[in-house]
Amino acid sequence: MVEHVGRLPWDQSTFTGRLNYYARVTDPRLMFATDSMLNKAKEIVTAYQKDISIHVSMEEAIRARVIYDSAFHPDTGTKMNILGRLSSQATCGTLLVGVLLAFYRSRS
């Protein structure tokens, strides 16, 4: 049932539960999710939000929630470009800092 989308398997009141959730939402492999995967995840999550009954497995519902949370804006629900997604923040930030440090020149 789609009711699994609202419940995450990780307890959000504990540090380890939040760490598990954010480790999955910021997974760099989600940067390469196809448009069809993103649209399917959005359909499942919006069906849950509107109380529309659809039948998906618990694993598929949780995966849809993670994909949705990583690729869509939390306030507007619009799909973000690849550099604005949570899944690209750590990877792109690391690359940016690496490039900045590679071309850093001390003036002393």
JSON list of N, CA, C and O in Angstrom, two decimals, residues 65-100:
[
{"chain": "A", "resi": 65, "resn": "ARG", "atom": "N", "xyz": [10.11, 7.57, -2.10]},
{"chain": "A", "resi": 65, "resn": "ARG", "atom": "CA", "xyz": [10.21, 8.70, -1.17]},
{"chain": "A", "resi": 65, "resn": "ARG", "atom": "C", "xyz": [11.62, 9.27, -1.16]},
{"chain": "A", "resi": 65, "resn": "ARG", "atom": "O", "xyz": [11.83, 10.48, -1.17]},
{"chain": "A", "resi": 66, "resn": "VAL", "atom": "N", "xyz": [12.63, 8.40, -1.16]},
{"chain": "A", "resi": 66, "resn": "VAL", "atom": "CA", "xyz": [14.02, 8.85, -1.16]},
{"chain": "A", "resi": 66, "resn": "VAL", "atom": "C", "xyz": [14.34, 9.58, -2.47]},
{"chain": "A", "resi": 66, "resn": "VAL", "atom": "O", "xyz": [14.97, 10.65, -2.45]},
{"chain": "A", "resi": 67, "resn": "ILE", "atom": "N", "xyz": [13.91, 9.03, -3.58]},
{"chain": "A", "resi": 67, "resn": "ILE", "atom": "CA", "xyz": [14.15, 9.68, -4.88]},
{"chain": "A", "resi": 67, "resn": "ILE", "atom": "C", "xyz": [13.44, 11.03, -4.93]},
{"chain": "A", "resi": 67, "resn": "ILE", "atom": "O", "xyz": [14.02, 12.03, -5.36]},
{"chain": "A", "resi": 68, "resn": "TYR", "atom": "N", "xyz": [12.20, 11.06, -4.46]},
{"chain": "A", "resi": 68, "resn": "TYR", "atom": "CA", "xyz": [11.44, 12.31, -4.46]},
{"chain": "A", "resi": 68, "resn": "TYR", "atom": "C", "xyz": [12.11, 13.35, -3.57]},
{"chain": "A", "resi": 68, "resn": "TYR", "atom": "O", "xyz": [12.27, 14.51, -3.97]},
{"chain": "A", "resi": 69, "resn": "ASP", "atom": "N", "xyz": [12.51, 12.96, -2.37]},
{"chain": "A", "resi": 69, "resn": "ASP", "atom": "CA", "xyz": [13.14, 13.90, -1.44]},
{"chain": "A", "resi": 69, "resn": "ASP", "atom": "C", "xyz": [14.47, 14.42, -1.97]},
{"chain": "A", "resi": 69, "resn": "ASP", "atom": "O", "xyz": [14.88, 15.53, -1.64]},
{"chain": "A", "resi": 70, "resn": "SER", "atom": "N", "xyz": [15.17, 13.61, -2.77]},
{"chain": "A", "resi": 70, "resn": "SER", "atom": "CA", "xyz": [16.47, 14.05, -3.25]},
{"chain": "A", "resi": 70, "resn": "SER", "atom": "C", "xyz": [16.38, 14.92, -4.49]},
{"chain": "A", "resi": 70, "resn": "SER", "atom": "O", "xyz": [17.30, 15.69, -4.76]},
{"chain": "A", "resi": 71, "resn": "ALA", "atom": "N", "xyz": [15.30, 14.83, -5.27]},
{"chain": "A", "resi": 71, "resn": "ALA", "atom": "CA", "xyz": [15.26, 15.51, -6.56]},
{"chain": "A", "resi": 71, "resn": "ALA", "atom": "C", "xyz": [14.23, 16.63, -6.66]},
{"chain": "A", "resi": 71, "resn": "ALA", "atom": "O", "xyz": [14.33, 17.46, -7.55]},
{"chain": "A", "resi": 72, "resn": "PHE", "atom": "N", "xyz": [13.27, 16.69, -5.76]},
{"chain": "A", "resi": 72, "resn": "PHE", "atom": "CA", "xyz": [12.21, 17.69, -5.86]},
{"chain": "A", "resi": 72, "resn": "PHE", "atom": "C", "xyz": [12.31, 18.68, -4.71]},
{"chain": "A", "resi": 72, "resn": "PHE", "atom": "O", "xyz": [12.67, 18.33, -3.59]},
{"chain": "A", "resi": 73, "resn": "HIS", "atom": "N", "xyz": [11.98, 19.93, -4.99]},
{"chain": "A", "resi": 73, "resn": "HIS", "atom": "CA", "xyz": [12.05, 20.98, -3.99]},
{"chain": "A", "resi": 73, "resn": "HIS", "atom": "C", "xyz": [11.04, 20.70, -2.88]},
{"chain": "A", "resi": 73, "resn": "HIS", "atom": "O", "xyz": [9.88, 20.38, -3.15]},
{"chain": "A", "resi": 74, "resn": "PRO", "atom": "N", "xyz": [11.45, 20.83, -1.62]},
{"chain": "A", "resi": 74, "resn": "PRO", "atom": "CA", "xyz": [10.53, 20.47, -0.52]},
{"chain": "A", "resi": 74, "resn": "PRO", "atom": "C", "xyz": [9.33, 21.40, -0.36]},
{"chain": "A", "resi": 74, "resn": "PRO", "atom": "O", "xyz": [8.29, 20.98, 0.12]},
{"chain": "A", "resi": 75, "resn": "ASP", "atom": "N", "xyz": [9.46, 22.65, -0.77]},
{"chain": "A", "resi": 75, "resn": "ASP", "atom": "CA", "xyz": [8.36, 23.60, -0.61]},
{"chain": "A", "resi": 75, "resn": "ASP", "atom": "C", "xyz": [7.44, 23.64, -1.83]},
{"chain": "A", "resi": 75, "resn": "ASP", "atom": "O", "xyz": [6.22, 23.63, -1.70]},
{"chain": "A", "resi": 76, "resn": "THR", "atom": "N", "xyz": [8.03, 23.73, -3.02]},
{"chain": "A", "resi": 76, "resn": "THR", "atom": "CA", "xyz": [7.23, 23.89, -4.23]},
{"chain": "A", "resi": 76, "resn": "THR", "atom": "C", "xyz": [6.89, 22.57, -4.92]},
{"chain": "A", "resi": 76, "resn": "THR", "atom": "O", "xyz": [5.93, 22.51, -5.68]},
{"chain": "A", "resi": 77, "resn": "GLY", "atom": "N", "xyz": [7.69, 21.54, -4.70]},
{"chain": "A", "resi": 77, "resn": "GLY", "atom": "CA", "xyz": [7.45, 20.25, -5.33]},
{"chain": "A", "resi": 77, "resn": "GLY", "atom": "C", "xyz": [7.92, 20.18, -6.76]},
{"chain": "A", "resi": 77, "resn": "GLY", "atom": "O", "xyz": [7.65, 19.21, -7.47]},
{"chain": "A", "resi": 78, "resn": "THR", "atom": "N", "xyz": [8.63, 21.20, -7.23]},
{"chain": "A", "resi": 78, "resn": "THR", "atom": "CA", "xyz": [9.14, 21.19, -8.60]},
{"chain": "A", "resi": 78, "resn": "THR", "atom": "C", "xyz": [10.47, 20.45, -8.67]},
{"chain": "A", "resi": 78, "resn": "THR", "atom": "O", "xyz": [11.24, 20.45, -7.71]},
{"chain": "A", "resi": 79, "resn": "LYS", "atom": "N", "xyz": [10.71, 19.86, -9.83]},
{"chain": "A", "resi": 79, "resn": "LYS", "atom": "CA", "xyz": [11.96, 19.12, -10.03]},
{"chain": "A", "resi": 79, "resn": "LYS", "atom": "C", "xyz": [13.11, 20.12, -10.13]},
{"chain": "A", "resi": 79, "resn": "LYS", "atom": "O", "xyz": [13.04, 21.09, -10.88]},
{"chain": "A", "resi": 80, "resn": "MET", "atom": "N", "xyz": [14.16, 19.88, -9.38]},
{"chain": "A", "resi": 80, "resn": "MET", "atom": "CA", "xyz": [15.32, 20.76, -9.39]},
{"chain": "A", "resi": 80, "resn": "MET", "atom": "C", "xyz": [16.32, 20.29, -10.44]},
{"chain": "A", "resi": 80, "resn": "MET", "atom": "O", "xyz": [16.35, 19.11, -10.80]},
{"chain": "A", "resi": 81, "resn": "ASN", "atom": "N", "xyz": [17.15, 21.23, -10.92]},
{"chain": "A", "resi": 81, "resn": "ASN", "atom": "CA", "xyz": [18.18, 20.81, -11.86]},
{"chain": "A", "resi": 81, "resn": "ASN", "atom": "C", "xyz": [19.21, 19.95, -11.13]},
{"chain": "A", "resi": 81, "resn": "ASN", "atom": "O", "xyz": [19.23, 19.88, -9.91]},
{"chain": "A", "resi": 82, "resn": "ILE", "atom": "N", "xyz": [20.05, 19.30, -11.87]},
{"chain": "A", "resi": 82, "resn": "ILE", "atom": "CA", "xyz": [20.94, 18.29, -11.30]},
{"chain": "A", "resi": 82, "resn": "ILE", "atom": "C", "xyz": [21.90, 18.88, -10.25]},
{"chain": "A", "resi": 82, "resn": "ILE", "atom": "O", "xyz": [22.26, 18.21, -9.29]},
{"chain": "A", "resi": 83, "resn": "LEU", "atom": "N", "xyz": [22.31, 20.13, -10.41]},
{"chain": "A", "resi": 83, "resn": "LEU", "atom": "CA", "xyz": [23.24, 20.72, -9.44]},
{"chain": "A", "resi": 83, "resn": "LEU", "atom": "C", "xyz": [22.56, 21.18, -8.17]},
{"chain": "A", "resi": 83, "resn": "LEU", "atom": "O", "xyz": [23.22, 21.38, -7.15]},
{"chain": "A", "resi": 84, "resn": "GLY", "atom": "N", "xyz": [21.26, 21.34, -8.19]},
{"chain": "A", "resi": 84, "resn": "GLY", "atom": "CA", "xyz": [20.54, 21.79, -7.00]},
{"chain": "A", "resi": 84, "resn": "GLY", "atom": "C", "xyz": [19.98, 20.66, -6.16]},
{"chain": "A", "resi": 84, "resn": "GLY", "atom": "O", "xyz": [19.44, 20.89, -5.08]},
{"chain": "A", "resi": 85, "resn": "ARG", "atom": "N", "xyz": [20.10, 19.45, -6.62]},
{"chain": "A", "resi": 85, "resn": "ARG", "atom": "CA", "xyz": [19.54, 18.31, -5.89]},
{"chain": "A", "resi": 85, "resn": "ARG", "atom": "C", "xyz": [20.40, 17.94, -4.70]},
{"chain": "A", "resi": 85, "resn": "ARG", "atom": "O", "xyz": [21.61, 18.15, -4.69]},
{"chain": "A", "resi": 86, "resn": "LEU", "atom": "N", "xyz": [19.76, 17.37, -3.68]},
{"chain": "A", "resi": 86, "resn": "LEU", "atom": "CA", "xyz": [20.50, 16.92, -2.51]},
{"chain": "A", "resi": 86, "resn": "LEU", "atom": "C", "xyz": [21.52, 15.84, -2.86]},
{"chain": "A", "resi": 86, "resn": "LEU", "atom": "O", "xyz": [22.58, 15.76, -2.25]},
{"chain": "A", "resi": 87, "resn": "SER", "atom": "N", "xyz": [21.21, 15.05, -3.87]},
{"chain": "A", "resi": 87, "resn": "SER", "atom": "CA", "xyz": [22.12, 13.97, -4.24]},
{"chain": "A", "resi": 87, "resn": "SER", "atom": "C", "xyz": [23.41, 14.47, -4.86]},
{"chain": "A", "resi": 87, "resn": "SER", "atom": "O", "xyz": [24.39, 13.74, -4.91]},
{"chain": "A", "resi": 88, "resn": "SER", "atom": "N", "xyz": [23.43, 15.72, -5.31]},
{"chain": "A", "resi": 88, "resn": "SER", "atom": "CA", "xyz": [24.66, 16.23, -5.92]},
{"chain": "A", "resi": 88, "resn": "SER", "atom": "C", "xyz": [25.41, 17.20, -5.02]},
{"chain": "A", "resi": 88, "resn": "SER", "atom": "O", "xyz": [26.51, 17.62, -5.38]},
{"chain": "A", "resi": 89, "resn": "GLN", "atom": "N", "xyz": [24.87, 17.56, -3.89]},
{"chain": "A", "resi": 89, "resn": "GLN", "atom": "CA", "xyz": [25.50, 18.57, -3.05]},
{"chain": "A", "resi": 89, "resn": "GLN", "atom": "C", "xyz": [26.88, 18.16, -2.55]},
{"chain": "A", "resi": 89, "resn": "GLN", "atom": "O", "xyz": [27.84, 18.92, -2.68]},
{"chain": "A", "resi": 90, "resn": "ALA", "atom": "N", "xyz": [27.01, 16.98, -2.01]},
{"chain": "A", "resi": 90, "resn": "ALA", "atom": "CA", "xyz": [28.30, 16.55, -1.47]},
{"chain": "A", "resi": 90, "resn": "ALA", "atom": "C", "xyz": [29.31, 16.33, -2.59]},
{"chain": "A", "resi": 90, "resn": "ALA", "atom": "O", "xyz": [30.47, 16.77, -2.50]},
{"chain": "A", "resi": 91, "resn": "THR", "atom": "N", "xyz": [28.90, 15.70, -3.67]},
{"chain": "A", "resi": 91, "resn": "THR", "atom": "CA", "xyz": [29.81, 15.41, -4.78]},
{"chain": "A", "resi": 91, "resn": "THR", "atom": "C", "xyz": [30.28, 16.69, -5.46]},
{"chain": "A", "resi": 91, "resn": "THR", "atom": "O", "xyz": [31.48, 16.90, -5.65]},
{"chain": "A", "resi": 92, "resn": "CYS", "atom": "N", "xyz": [29.35, 17.55, -5.82]},
{"chain": "A", "resi": 92, "resn": "CYS", "atom": "CA", "xyz": [29.72, 18.79, -6.51]},
{"chain": "A", "resi": 92, "resn": "CYS", "atom": "C", "xyz": [30.48, 19.73, -5.59]},
{"chain": "A", "resi": 92, "resn": "CYS", "atom": "O", "xyz": [31.40, 20.42, -6.03]},
{"chain": "A", "resi": 93, "resn": "GLY", "atom": "N", "xyz": [30.11, 19.77, -4.33]},
{"chain": "A", "resi": 93, "resn": "GLY", "atom": "CA", "xyz": [30.84, 20.61, -3.37]},
{"chain": "A", "resi": 93, "resn": "GLY", "atom": "C", "xyz": [32.27, 20.14, -3.20]},
{"chain": "A", "resi": 93, "resn": "GLY", "atom": "O", "xyz": [33.20, 20.96, -3.13]},
{"chain": "A", "resi": 94, "resn": "THR", "atom": "N", "xyz": [32.47, 18.84, -3.14]},
{"chain": "A", "resi": 94, "resn": "THR", "atom": "CA", "xyz": [33.82, 18.29, -3.02]},
{"chain": "A", "resi": 94, "resn": "THR", "atom": "C", "xyz": [34.64, 18.61, -4.25]},
{"chain": "A", "resi": 94, "resn": "THR", "atom": "O", "xyz": [35.82, 19.00, -4.15]},
{"chain": "A", "resi": 95, "resn": "LEU", "atom": "N", "xyz": [34.06, 18.46, -5.43]},
{"chain": "A", "resi": 95, "resn": "LEU", "atom": "CA", "xyz": [34.77, 18.79, -6.67]},
{"chain": "A", "resi": 95, "resn": "LEU", "atom": "C", "xyz": [35.12, 20.28, -6.74]},
{"chain": "A", "resi": 95, "resn": "LEU", "atom": "O", "xyz": [36.22, 20.65, -7.14]},
{"chain": "A", "resi": 96, "resn": "LEU", "atom": "N", "xyz": [34.20, 21.13, -6.33]},
{"chain": "A", "resi": 96, "resn": "LEU", "atom": "CA", "xyz": [34.44, 22.56, -6.34]},
{"chain": "A", "resi": 96, "resn": "LEU", "atom": "C", "xyz": [35.59, 22.93, -5.40]},
{"chain": "A", "resi": 96, "resn": "LEU", "atom": "O", "xyz": [36.49, 23.69, -5.77]},
{"chain": "A", "resi": 97, "resn": "VAL", "atom": "N", "xyz": [35.56, 22.42, -4.20]},
{"chain": "A", "resi": 97, "resn": "VAL", "atom": "CA", "xyz": [36.64, 22.71, -3.24]},
{"chain": "A", "resi": 97, "resn": "VAL", "atom": "C", "xyz": [37.98, 22.16, -3.76]},
{"chain": "A", "resi": 97, "resn": "VAL", "atom": "O", "xyz": [39.01, 22.82, -3.64]},
{"chain": "A", "resi": 98, "resn": "GLY", "atom": "N", "xyz": [37.94, 20.98, -4.37]},
{"chain": "A", "resi": 98, "resn": "GLY", "atom": "CA", "xyz": [39.17, 20.42, -4.93]},
{"chain": "A", "resi": 98, "resn": "GLY", "atom": "C", "xyz": [39.76, 21.31, -6.02]},
{"chain": "A", "resi": 98, "resn": "GLY", "atom": "O", "xyz": [40.97, 21.53, -6.06]},
{"chain": "A", "resi": 99, "resn": "VAL", "atom": "N", "xyz": [38.91, 21.82, -6.90]},
{"chain": "A", "resi": 99, "resn": "VAL", "atom": "CA", "xyz": [39.38, 22.72, -7.96]},
{"chain": "A", "resi": 99, "resn": "VAL", "atom": "C", "xyz": [39.91, 24.02, -7.37]},
{"chain": "A", "resi": 99, "resn": "VAL", "atom": "O", "xyz": [40.96, 24.53, -7.78]},
{"chain": "A", "resi": 100, "resn": "LEU", "atom": "N", "xyz": [39.21, 24.56, -6.40]},
{"chain": "A", "resi": 100, "resn": "LEU", "atom": "CA", "xyz": [39.66, 25.80, -5.76]},
{"chain": "A", "resi": 100, "resn": "LEU", "atom": "C", "xyz": [41.01, 25.61, -5.08]},
{"chain": "A", "resi": 100, "resn": "LEU", "atom": "O", "xyz": [41.89, 26.47, -5.16]}
]
